[in-house]
Short mmCIF file of N, CA and C in Angstrom, two decimals:
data_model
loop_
_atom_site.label_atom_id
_atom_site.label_comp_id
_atom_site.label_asym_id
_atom_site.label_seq_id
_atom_site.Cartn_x
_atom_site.Cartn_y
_atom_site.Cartn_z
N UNK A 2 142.81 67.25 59.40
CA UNK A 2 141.95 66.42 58.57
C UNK A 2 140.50 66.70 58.96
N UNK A 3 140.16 67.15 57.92
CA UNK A 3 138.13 67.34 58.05
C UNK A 3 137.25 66.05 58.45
N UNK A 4 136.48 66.12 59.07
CA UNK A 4 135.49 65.03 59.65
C UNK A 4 134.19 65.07 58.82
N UNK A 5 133.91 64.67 57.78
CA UNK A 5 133.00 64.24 57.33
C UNK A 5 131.49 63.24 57.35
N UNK A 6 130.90 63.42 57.58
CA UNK A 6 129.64 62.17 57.95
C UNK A 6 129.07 62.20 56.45
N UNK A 7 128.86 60.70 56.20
CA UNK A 7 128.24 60.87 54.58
C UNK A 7 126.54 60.16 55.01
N UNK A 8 125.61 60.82 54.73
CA UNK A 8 124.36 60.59 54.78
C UNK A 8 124.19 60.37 53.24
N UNK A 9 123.73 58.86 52.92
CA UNK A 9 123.68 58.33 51.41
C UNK A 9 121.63 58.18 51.60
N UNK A 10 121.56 58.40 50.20
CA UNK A 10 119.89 58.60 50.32
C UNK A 10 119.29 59.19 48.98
N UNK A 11 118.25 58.55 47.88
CA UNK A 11 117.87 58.72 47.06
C UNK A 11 117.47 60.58 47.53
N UNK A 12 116.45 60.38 48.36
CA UNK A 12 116.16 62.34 48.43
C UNK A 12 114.97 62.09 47.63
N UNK A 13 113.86 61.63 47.43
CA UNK A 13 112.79 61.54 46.53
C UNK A 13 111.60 61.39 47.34
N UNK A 14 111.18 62.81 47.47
CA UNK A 14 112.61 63.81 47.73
C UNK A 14 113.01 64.36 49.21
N UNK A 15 113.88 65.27 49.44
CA UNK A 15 114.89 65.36 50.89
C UNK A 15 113.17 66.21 51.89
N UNK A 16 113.26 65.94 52.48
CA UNK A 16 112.37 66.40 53.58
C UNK A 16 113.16 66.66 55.11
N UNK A 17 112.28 67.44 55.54
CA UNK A 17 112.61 68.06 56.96
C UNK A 17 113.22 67.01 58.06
N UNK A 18 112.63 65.65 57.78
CA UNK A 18 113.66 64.65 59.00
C UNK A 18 115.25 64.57 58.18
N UNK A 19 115.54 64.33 57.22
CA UNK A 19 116.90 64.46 56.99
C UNK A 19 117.62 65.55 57.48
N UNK A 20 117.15 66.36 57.13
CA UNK A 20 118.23 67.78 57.72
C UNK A 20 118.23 68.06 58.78
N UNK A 21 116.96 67.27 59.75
CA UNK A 21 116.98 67.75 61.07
C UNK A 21 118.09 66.76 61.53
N UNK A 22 118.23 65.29 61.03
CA UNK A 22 119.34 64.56 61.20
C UNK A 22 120.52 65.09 61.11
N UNK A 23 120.83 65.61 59.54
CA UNK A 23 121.52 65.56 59.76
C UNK A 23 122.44 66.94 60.46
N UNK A 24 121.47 67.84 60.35
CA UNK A 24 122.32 68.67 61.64
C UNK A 24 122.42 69.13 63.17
N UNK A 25 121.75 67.57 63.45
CA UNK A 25 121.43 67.12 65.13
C UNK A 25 122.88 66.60 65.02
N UNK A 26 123.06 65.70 64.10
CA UNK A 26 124.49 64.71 63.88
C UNK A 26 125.67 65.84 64.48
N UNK A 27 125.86 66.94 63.32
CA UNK A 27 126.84 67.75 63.11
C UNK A 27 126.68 68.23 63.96
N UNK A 28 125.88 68.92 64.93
CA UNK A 28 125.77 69.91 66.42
C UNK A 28 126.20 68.73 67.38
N UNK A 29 126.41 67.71 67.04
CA UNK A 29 126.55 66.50 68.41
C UNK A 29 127.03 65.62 68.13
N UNK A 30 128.12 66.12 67.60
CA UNK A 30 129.45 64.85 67.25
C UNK A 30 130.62 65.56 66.89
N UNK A 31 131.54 65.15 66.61
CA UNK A 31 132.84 65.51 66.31
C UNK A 31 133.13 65.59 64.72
N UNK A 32 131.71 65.52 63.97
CA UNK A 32 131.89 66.08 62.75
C UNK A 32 132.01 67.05 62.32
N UNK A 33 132.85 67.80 61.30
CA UNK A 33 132.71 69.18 61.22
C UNK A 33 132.34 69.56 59.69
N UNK A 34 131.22 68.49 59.19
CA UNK A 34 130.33 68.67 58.32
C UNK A 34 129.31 67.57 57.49
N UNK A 35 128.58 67.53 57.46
CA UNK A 35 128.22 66.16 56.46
C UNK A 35 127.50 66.54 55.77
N UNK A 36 127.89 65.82 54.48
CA UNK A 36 127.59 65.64 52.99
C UNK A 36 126.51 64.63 53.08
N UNK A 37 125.19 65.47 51.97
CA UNK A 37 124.00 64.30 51.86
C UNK A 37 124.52 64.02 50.27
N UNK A 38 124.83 62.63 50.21
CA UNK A 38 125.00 61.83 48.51
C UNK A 38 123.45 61.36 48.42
N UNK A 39 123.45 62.10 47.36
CA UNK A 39 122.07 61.59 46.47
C UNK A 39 122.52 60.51 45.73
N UNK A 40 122.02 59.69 46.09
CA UNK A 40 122.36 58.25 45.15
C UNK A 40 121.36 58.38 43.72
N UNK A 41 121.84 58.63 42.58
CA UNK A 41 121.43 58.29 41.16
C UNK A 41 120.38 56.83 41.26
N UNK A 42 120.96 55.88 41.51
CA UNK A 42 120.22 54.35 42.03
C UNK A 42 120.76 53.54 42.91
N UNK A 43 119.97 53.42 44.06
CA UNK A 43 120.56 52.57 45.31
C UNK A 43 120.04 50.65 44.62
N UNK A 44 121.31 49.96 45.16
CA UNK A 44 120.79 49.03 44.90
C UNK A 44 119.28 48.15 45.45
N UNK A 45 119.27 48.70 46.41
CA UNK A 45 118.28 48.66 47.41
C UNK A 45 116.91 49.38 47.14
N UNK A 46 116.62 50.14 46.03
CA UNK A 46 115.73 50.65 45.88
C UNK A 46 114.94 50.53 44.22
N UNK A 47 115.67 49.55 43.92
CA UNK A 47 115.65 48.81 42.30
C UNK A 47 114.12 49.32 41.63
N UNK A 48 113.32 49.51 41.38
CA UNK A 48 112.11 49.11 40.46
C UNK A 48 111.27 50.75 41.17
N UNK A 49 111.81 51.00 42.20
CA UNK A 49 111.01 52.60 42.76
C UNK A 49 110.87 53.81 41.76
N UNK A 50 109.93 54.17 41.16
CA UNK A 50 109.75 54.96 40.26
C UNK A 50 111.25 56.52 41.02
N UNK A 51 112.19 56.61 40.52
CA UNK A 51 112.54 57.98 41.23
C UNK A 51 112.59 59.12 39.90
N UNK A 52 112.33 60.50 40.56
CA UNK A 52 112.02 61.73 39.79
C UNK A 52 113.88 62.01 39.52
N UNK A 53 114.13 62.83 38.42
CA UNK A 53 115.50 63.14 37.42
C UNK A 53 116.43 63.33 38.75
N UNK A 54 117.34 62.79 38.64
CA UNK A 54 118.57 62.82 39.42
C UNK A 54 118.80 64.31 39.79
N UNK A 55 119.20 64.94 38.49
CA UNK A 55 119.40 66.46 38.66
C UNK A 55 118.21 67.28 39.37
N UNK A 56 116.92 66.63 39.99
CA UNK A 56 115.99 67.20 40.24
C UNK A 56 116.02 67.01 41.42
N UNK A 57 116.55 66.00 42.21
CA UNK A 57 116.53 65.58 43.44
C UNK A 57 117.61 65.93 43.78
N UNK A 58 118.77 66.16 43.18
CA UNK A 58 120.21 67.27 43.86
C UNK A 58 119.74 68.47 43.95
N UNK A 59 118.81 69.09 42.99
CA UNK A 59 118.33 70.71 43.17
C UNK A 59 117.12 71.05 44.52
N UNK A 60 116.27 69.86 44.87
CA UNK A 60 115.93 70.08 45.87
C UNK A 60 117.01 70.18 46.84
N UNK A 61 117.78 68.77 46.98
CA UNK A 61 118.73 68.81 48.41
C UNK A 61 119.29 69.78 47.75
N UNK A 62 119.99 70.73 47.40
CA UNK A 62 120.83 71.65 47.52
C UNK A 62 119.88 73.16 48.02
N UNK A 63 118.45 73.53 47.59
CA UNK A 63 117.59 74.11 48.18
C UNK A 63 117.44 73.93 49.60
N UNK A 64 117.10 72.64 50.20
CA UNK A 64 117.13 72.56 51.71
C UNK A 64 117.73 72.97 52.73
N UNK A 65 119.60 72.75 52.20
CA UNK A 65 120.41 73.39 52.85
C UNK A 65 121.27 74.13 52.22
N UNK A 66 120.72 75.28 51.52
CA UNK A 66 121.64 76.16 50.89
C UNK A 66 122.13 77.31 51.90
N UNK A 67 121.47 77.27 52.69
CA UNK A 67 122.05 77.96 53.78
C UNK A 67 122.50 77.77 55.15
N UNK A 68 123.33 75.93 55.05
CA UNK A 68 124.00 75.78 56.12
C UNK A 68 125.56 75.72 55.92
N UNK A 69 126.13 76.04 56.57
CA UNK A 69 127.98 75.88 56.27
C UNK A 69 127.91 74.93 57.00
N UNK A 70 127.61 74.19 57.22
CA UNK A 70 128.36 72.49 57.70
C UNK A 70 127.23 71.08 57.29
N UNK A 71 126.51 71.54 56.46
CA UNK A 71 125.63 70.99 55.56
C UNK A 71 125.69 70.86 53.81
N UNK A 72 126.35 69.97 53.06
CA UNK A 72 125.93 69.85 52.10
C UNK A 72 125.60 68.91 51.15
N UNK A 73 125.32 69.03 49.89
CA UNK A 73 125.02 68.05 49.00
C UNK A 73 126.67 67.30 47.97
N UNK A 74 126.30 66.20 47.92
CA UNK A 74 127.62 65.69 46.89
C UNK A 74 126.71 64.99 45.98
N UNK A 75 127.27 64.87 44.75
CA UNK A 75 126.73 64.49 43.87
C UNK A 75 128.16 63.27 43.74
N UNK A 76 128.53 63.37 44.10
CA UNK A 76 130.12 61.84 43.87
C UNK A 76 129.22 60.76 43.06
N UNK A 77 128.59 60.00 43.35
CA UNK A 77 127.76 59.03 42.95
C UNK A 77 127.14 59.48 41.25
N UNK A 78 126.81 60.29 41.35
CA UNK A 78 126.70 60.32 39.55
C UNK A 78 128.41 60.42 38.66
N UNK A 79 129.34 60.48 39.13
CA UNK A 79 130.38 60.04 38.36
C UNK A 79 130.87 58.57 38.84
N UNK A 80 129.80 57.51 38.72
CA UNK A 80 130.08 56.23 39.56
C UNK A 80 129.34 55.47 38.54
N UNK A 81 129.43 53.92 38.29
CA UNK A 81 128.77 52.68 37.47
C UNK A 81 127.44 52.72 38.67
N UNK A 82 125.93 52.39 38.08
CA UNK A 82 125.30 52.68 38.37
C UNK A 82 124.72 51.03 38.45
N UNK A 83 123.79 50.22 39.51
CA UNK A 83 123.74 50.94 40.81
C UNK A 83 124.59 51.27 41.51
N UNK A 84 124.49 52.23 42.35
CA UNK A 84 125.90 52.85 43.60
C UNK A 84 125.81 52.03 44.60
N UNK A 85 127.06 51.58 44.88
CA UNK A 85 127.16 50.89 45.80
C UNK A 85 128.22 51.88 46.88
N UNK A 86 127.97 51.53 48.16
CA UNK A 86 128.77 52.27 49.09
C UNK A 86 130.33 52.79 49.23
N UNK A 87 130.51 51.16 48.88
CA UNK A 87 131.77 50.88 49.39
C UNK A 87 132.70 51.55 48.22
N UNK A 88 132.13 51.80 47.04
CA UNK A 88 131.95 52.27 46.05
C UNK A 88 132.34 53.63 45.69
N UNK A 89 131.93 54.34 46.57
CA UNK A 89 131.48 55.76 46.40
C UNK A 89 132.48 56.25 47.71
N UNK A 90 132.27 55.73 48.79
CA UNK A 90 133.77 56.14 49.73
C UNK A 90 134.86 55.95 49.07
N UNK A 91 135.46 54.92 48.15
CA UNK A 91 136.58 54.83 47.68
C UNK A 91 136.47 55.81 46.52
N UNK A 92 135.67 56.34 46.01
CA UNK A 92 135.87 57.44 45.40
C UNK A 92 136.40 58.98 46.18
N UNK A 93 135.44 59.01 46.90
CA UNK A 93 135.37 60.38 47.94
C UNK A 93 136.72 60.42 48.79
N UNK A 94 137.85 59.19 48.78
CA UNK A 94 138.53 59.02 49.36
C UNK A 94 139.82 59.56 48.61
N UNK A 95 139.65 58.98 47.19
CA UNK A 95 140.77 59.83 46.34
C UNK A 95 140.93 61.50 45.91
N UNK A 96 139.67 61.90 45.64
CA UNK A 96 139.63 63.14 45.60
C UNK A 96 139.05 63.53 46.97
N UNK A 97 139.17 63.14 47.70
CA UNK A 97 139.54 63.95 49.00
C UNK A 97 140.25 63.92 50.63
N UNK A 98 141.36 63.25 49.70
CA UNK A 98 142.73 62.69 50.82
C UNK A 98 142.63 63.50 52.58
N UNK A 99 141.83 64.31 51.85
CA UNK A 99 142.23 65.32 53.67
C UNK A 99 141.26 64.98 54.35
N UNK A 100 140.13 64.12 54.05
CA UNK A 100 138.95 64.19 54.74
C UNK A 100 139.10 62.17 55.40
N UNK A 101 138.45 62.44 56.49
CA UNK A 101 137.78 61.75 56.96
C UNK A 101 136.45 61.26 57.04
N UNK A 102 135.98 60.21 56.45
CA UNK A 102 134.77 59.88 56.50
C UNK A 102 134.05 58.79 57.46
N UNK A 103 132.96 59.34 57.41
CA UNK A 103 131.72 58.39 58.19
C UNK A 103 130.67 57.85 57.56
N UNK A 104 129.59 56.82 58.19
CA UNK A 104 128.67 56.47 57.41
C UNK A 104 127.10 57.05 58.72
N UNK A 105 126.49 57.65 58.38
CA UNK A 105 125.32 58.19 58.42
C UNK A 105 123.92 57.38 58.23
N UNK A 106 123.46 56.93 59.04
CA UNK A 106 122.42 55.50 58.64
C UNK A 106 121.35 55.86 59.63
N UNK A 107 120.19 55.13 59.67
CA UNK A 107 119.44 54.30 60.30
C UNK A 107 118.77 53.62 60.58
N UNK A 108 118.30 53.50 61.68
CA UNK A 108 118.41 52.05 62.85
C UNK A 108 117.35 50.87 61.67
N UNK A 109 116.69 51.48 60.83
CA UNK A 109 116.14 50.26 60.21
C UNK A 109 116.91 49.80 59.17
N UNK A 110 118.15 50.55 58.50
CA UNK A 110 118.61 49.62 57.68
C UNK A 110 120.16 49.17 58.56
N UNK A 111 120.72 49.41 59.52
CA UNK A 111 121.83 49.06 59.65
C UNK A 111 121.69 47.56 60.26
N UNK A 112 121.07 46.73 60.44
CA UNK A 112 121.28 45.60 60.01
C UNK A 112 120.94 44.42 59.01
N UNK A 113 120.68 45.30 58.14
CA UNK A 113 121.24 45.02 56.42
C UNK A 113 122.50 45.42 56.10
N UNK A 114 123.19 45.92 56.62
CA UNK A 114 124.84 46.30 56.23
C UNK A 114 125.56 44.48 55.83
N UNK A 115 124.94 43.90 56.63
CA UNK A 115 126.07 42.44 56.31
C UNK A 115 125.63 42.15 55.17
N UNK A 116 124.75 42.73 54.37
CA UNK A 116 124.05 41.94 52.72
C UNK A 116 124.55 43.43 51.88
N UNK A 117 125.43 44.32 51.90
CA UNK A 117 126.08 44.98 51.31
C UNK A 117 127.61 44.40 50.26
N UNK A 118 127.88 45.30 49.66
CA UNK A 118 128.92 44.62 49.02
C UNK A 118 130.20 45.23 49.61
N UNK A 119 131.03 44.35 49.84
CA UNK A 119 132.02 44.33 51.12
C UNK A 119 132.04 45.12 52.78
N UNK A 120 130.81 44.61 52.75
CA UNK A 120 130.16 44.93 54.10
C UNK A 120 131.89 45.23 55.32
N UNK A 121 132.59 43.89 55.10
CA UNK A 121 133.29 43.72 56.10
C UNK A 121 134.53 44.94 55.87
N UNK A 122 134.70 45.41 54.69
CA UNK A 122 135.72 46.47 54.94
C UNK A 122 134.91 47.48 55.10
N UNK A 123 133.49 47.58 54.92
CA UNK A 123 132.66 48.88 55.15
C UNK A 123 132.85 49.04 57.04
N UNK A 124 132.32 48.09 57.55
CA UNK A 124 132.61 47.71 58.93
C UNK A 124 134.04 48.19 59.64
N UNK A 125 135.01 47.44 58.83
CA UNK A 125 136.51 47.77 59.38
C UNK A 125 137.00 48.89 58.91
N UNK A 126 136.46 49.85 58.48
CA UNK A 126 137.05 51.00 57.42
C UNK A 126 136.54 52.42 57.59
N UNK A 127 135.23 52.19 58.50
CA UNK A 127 134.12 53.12 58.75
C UNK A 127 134.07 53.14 59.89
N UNK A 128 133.67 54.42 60.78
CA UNK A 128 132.82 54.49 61.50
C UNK A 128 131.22 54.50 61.01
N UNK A 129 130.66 54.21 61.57
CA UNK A 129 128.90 54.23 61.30
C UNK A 129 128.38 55.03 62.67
N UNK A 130 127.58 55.98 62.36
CA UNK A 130 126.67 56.42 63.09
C UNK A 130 125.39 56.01 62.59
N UNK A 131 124.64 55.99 63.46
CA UNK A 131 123.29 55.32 63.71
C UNK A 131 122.50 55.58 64.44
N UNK A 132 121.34 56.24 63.38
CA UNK A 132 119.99 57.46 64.60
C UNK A 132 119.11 56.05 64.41
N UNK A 133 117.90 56.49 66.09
CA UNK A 133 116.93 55.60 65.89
C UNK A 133 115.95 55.94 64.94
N UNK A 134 114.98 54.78 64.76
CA UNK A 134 113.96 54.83 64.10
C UNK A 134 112.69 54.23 64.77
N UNK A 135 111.53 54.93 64.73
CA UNK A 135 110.54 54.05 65.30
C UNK A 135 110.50 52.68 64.91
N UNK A 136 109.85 51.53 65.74
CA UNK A 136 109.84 50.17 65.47
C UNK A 136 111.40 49.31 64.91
N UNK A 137 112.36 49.88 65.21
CA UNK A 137 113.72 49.11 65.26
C UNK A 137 114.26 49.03 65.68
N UNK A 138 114.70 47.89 66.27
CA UNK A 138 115.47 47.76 67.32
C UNK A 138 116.81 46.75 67.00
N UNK A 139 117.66 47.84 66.64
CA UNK A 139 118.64 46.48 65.54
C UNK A 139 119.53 46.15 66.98
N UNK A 140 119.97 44.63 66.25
CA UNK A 140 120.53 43.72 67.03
C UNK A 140 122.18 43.77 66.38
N UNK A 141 122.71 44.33 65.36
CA UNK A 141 124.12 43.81 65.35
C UNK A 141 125.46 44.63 66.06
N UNK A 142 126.37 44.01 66.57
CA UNK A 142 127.16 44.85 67.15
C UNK A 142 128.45 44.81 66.60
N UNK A 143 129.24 45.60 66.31
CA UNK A 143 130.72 46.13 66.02
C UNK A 143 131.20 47.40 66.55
N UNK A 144 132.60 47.40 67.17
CA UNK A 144 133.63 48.16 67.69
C UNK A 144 132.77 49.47 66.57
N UNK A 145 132.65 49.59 65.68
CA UNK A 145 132.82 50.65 64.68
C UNK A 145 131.34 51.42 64.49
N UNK A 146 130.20 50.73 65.18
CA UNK A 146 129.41 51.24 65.36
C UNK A 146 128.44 51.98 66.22
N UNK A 147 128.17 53.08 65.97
CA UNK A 147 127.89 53.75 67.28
C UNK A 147 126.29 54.64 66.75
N UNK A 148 125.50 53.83 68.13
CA UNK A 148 124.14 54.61 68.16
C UNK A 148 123.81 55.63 68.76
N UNK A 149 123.13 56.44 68.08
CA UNK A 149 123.23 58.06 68.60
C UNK A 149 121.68 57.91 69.44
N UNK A 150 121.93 58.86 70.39
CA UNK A 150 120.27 58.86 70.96
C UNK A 150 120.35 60.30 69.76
N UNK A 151 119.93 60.17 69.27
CA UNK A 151 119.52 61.18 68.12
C UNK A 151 117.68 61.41 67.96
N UNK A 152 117.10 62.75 67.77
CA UNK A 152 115.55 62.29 67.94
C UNK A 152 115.30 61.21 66.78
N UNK A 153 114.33 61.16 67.02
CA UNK A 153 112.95 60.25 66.13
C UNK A 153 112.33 61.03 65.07
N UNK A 154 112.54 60.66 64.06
CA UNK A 154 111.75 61.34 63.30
C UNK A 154 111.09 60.91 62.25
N UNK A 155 109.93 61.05 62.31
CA UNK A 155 108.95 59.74 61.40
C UNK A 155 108.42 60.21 59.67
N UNK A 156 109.14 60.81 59.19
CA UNK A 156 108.54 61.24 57.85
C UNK A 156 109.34 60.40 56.76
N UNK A 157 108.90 60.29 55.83
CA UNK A 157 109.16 59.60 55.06
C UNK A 157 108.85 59.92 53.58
N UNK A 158 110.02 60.19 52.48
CA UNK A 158 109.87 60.61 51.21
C UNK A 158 108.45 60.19 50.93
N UNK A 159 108.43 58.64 51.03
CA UNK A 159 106.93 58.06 50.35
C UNK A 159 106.05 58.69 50.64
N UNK A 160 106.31 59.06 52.13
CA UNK A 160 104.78 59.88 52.45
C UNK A 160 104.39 61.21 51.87
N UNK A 161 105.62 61.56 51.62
CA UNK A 161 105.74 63.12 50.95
C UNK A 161 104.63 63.05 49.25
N UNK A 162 105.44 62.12 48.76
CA UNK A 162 104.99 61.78 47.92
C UNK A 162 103.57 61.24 47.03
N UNK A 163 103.11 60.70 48.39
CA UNK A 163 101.82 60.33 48.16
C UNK A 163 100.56 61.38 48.91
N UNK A 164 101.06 62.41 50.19
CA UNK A 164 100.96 63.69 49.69
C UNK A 164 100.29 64.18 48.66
N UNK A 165 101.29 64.62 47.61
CA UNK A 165 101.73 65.56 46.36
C UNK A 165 100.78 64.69 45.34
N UNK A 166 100.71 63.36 45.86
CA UNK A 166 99.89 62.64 44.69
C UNK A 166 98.12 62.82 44.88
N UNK A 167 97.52 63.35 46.07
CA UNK A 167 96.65 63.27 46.49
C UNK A 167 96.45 64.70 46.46
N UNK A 168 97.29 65.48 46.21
CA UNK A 168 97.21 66.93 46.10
C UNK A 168 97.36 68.03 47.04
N UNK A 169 97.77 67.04 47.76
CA UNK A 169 98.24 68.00 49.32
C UNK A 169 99.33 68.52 49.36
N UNK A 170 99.63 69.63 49.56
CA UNK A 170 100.36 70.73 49.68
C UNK A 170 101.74 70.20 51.04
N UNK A 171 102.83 69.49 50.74
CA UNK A 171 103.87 68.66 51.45
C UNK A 171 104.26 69.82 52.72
N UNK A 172 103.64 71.00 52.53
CA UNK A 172 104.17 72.43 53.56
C UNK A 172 104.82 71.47 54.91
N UNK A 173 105.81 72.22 55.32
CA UNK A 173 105.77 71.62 57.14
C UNK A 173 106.70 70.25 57.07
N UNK A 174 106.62 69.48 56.20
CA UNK A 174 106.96 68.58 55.79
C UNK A 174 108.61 68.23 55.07
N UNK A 175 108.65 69.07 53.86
CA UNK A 175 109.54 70.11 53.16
C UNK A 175 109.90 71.18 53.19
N UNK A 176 110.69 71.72 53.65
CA UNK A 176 111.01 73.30 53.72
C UNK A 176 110.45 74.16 52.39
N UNK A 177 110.36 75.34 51.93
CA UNK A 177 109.15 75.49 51.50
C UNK A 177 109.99 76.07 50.28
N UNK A 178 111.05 75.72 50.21
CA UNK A 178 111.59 75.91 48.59
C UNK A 178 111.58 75.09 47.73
N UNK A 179 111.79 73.56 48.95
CA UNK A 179 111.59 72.48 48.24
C UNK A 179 110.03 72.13 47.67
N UNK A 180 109.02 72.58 48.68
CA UNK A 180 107.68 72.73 48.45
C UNK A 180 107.33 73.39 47.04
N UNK A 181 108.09 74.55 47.07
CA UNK A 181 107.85 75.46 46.02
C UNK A 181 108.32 75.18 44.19
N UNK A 182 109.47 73.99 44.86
CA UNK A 182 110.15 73.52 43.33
C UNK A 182 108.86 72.80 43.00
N UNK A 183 108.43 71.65 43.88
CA UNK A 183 107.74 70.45 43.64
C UNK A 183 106.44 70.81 42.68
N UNK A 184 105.99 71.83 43.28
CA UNK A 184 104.50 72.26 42.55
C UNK A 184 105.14 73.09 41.33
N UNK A 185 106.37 73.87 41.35
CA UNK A 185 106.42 74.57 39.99
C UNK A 185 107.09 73.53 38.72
N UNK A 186 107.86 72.28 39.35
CA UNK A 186 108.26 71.62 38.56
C UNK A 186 107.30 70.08 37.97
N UNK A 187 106.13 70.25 39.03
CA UNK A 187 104.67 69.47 39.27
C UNK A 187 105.62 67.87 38.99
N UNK A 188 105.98 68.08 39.87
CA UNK A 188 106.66 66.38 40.50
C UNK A 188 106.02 65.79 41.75
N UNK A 189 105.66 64.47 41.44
CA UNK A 189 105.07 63.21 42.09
C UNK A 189 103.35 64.00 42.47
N UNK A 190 102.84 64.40 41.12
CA UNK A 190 101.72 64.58 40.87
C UNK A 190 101.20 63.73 39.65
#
């Protein structure tokens, strides 16, 4: 059975701390791959202007088109929209009986997990991994959750974004295909 880690995340758009996550995760765990789900609409992110779905899978699939234990799922666009978690594993679960899954988070939202929708089988059903984040210091504890000393990494789509809105060139930031879509497809300008 394959070990899966699911890193869930609008991607608007995917930048250099995700992938460094998530293949710090995969080099240092017992996963033997994880999938970034681009969420179509997180409930959690309601009223956020986001750029075409299909535009934010073509970046993440640019980022890591050249890792074998790195990729993109799109599961969530064959889902009722907003996506909800618990949601989207029970999908990933039928069409893909052989796999094992995880949940991929961090430290600033995992204690918002109890204001999820069926938090408690997400809890009993999941493992959760959990990288830090500057300024969080979450307080909840369960058997099922486990914090990674994983690095720190402080970038943030928004920032990318406001960036690109100011006219700055995201280089360093974005790997430079994703750089290269952004200005040829002139998104979050």
């Amino acid at each position: 059975m394959s070990k899966i880690g699911l890193m869930f995340g609008t991607y608007n758009p995917i930048h250099i701390g995700h992938t460094l996550i998530a293949k710090w995760i995969v080099e240092n765990s017992d996963l033997d791959a994880v999938w970034l789900v681009v969420s179509p609409l997180s409930p959690y992110k309601q009223g956020i202007e986001l750029v075409a779905t299909e535009k934010r899978l073509e970046m993440a699939r640019i980022a890591v088109h050249d890792d074998d234990k790195i990729s993109v799922c799109d599961a969530e666009l064959h889902l009722p929209k907003p996506s909800y978690t618990v949601d989207t594993i029970d999908y990933l679960r039928r069409e893909n009986p052989d796999c094992e899954f995880s949940i991929i988070m961090g430290g600033d939202n995992v204690d918002g997990i109890l204001g999820w929708k069926q938090s408690d089988r997400l809890l009993s059903e999941n493992q959760i991994l959990v990288f830090p984040r500057f300024g969080y210091m979450p307080t909840i504890e369960h058997k099922n959750i486990q914090f990674l000393n994983a690095p720190r990494v402080e970038i943030s789509s928004t920032m990318i974004r406001e960036m690109v809105n100011k006219g700055v060139n995201p280089r360093f930031f974005v790997c430079d295909g994703v750089a290269n879509y952004i200005t040829k497809e002139k998104l979050y300008s």
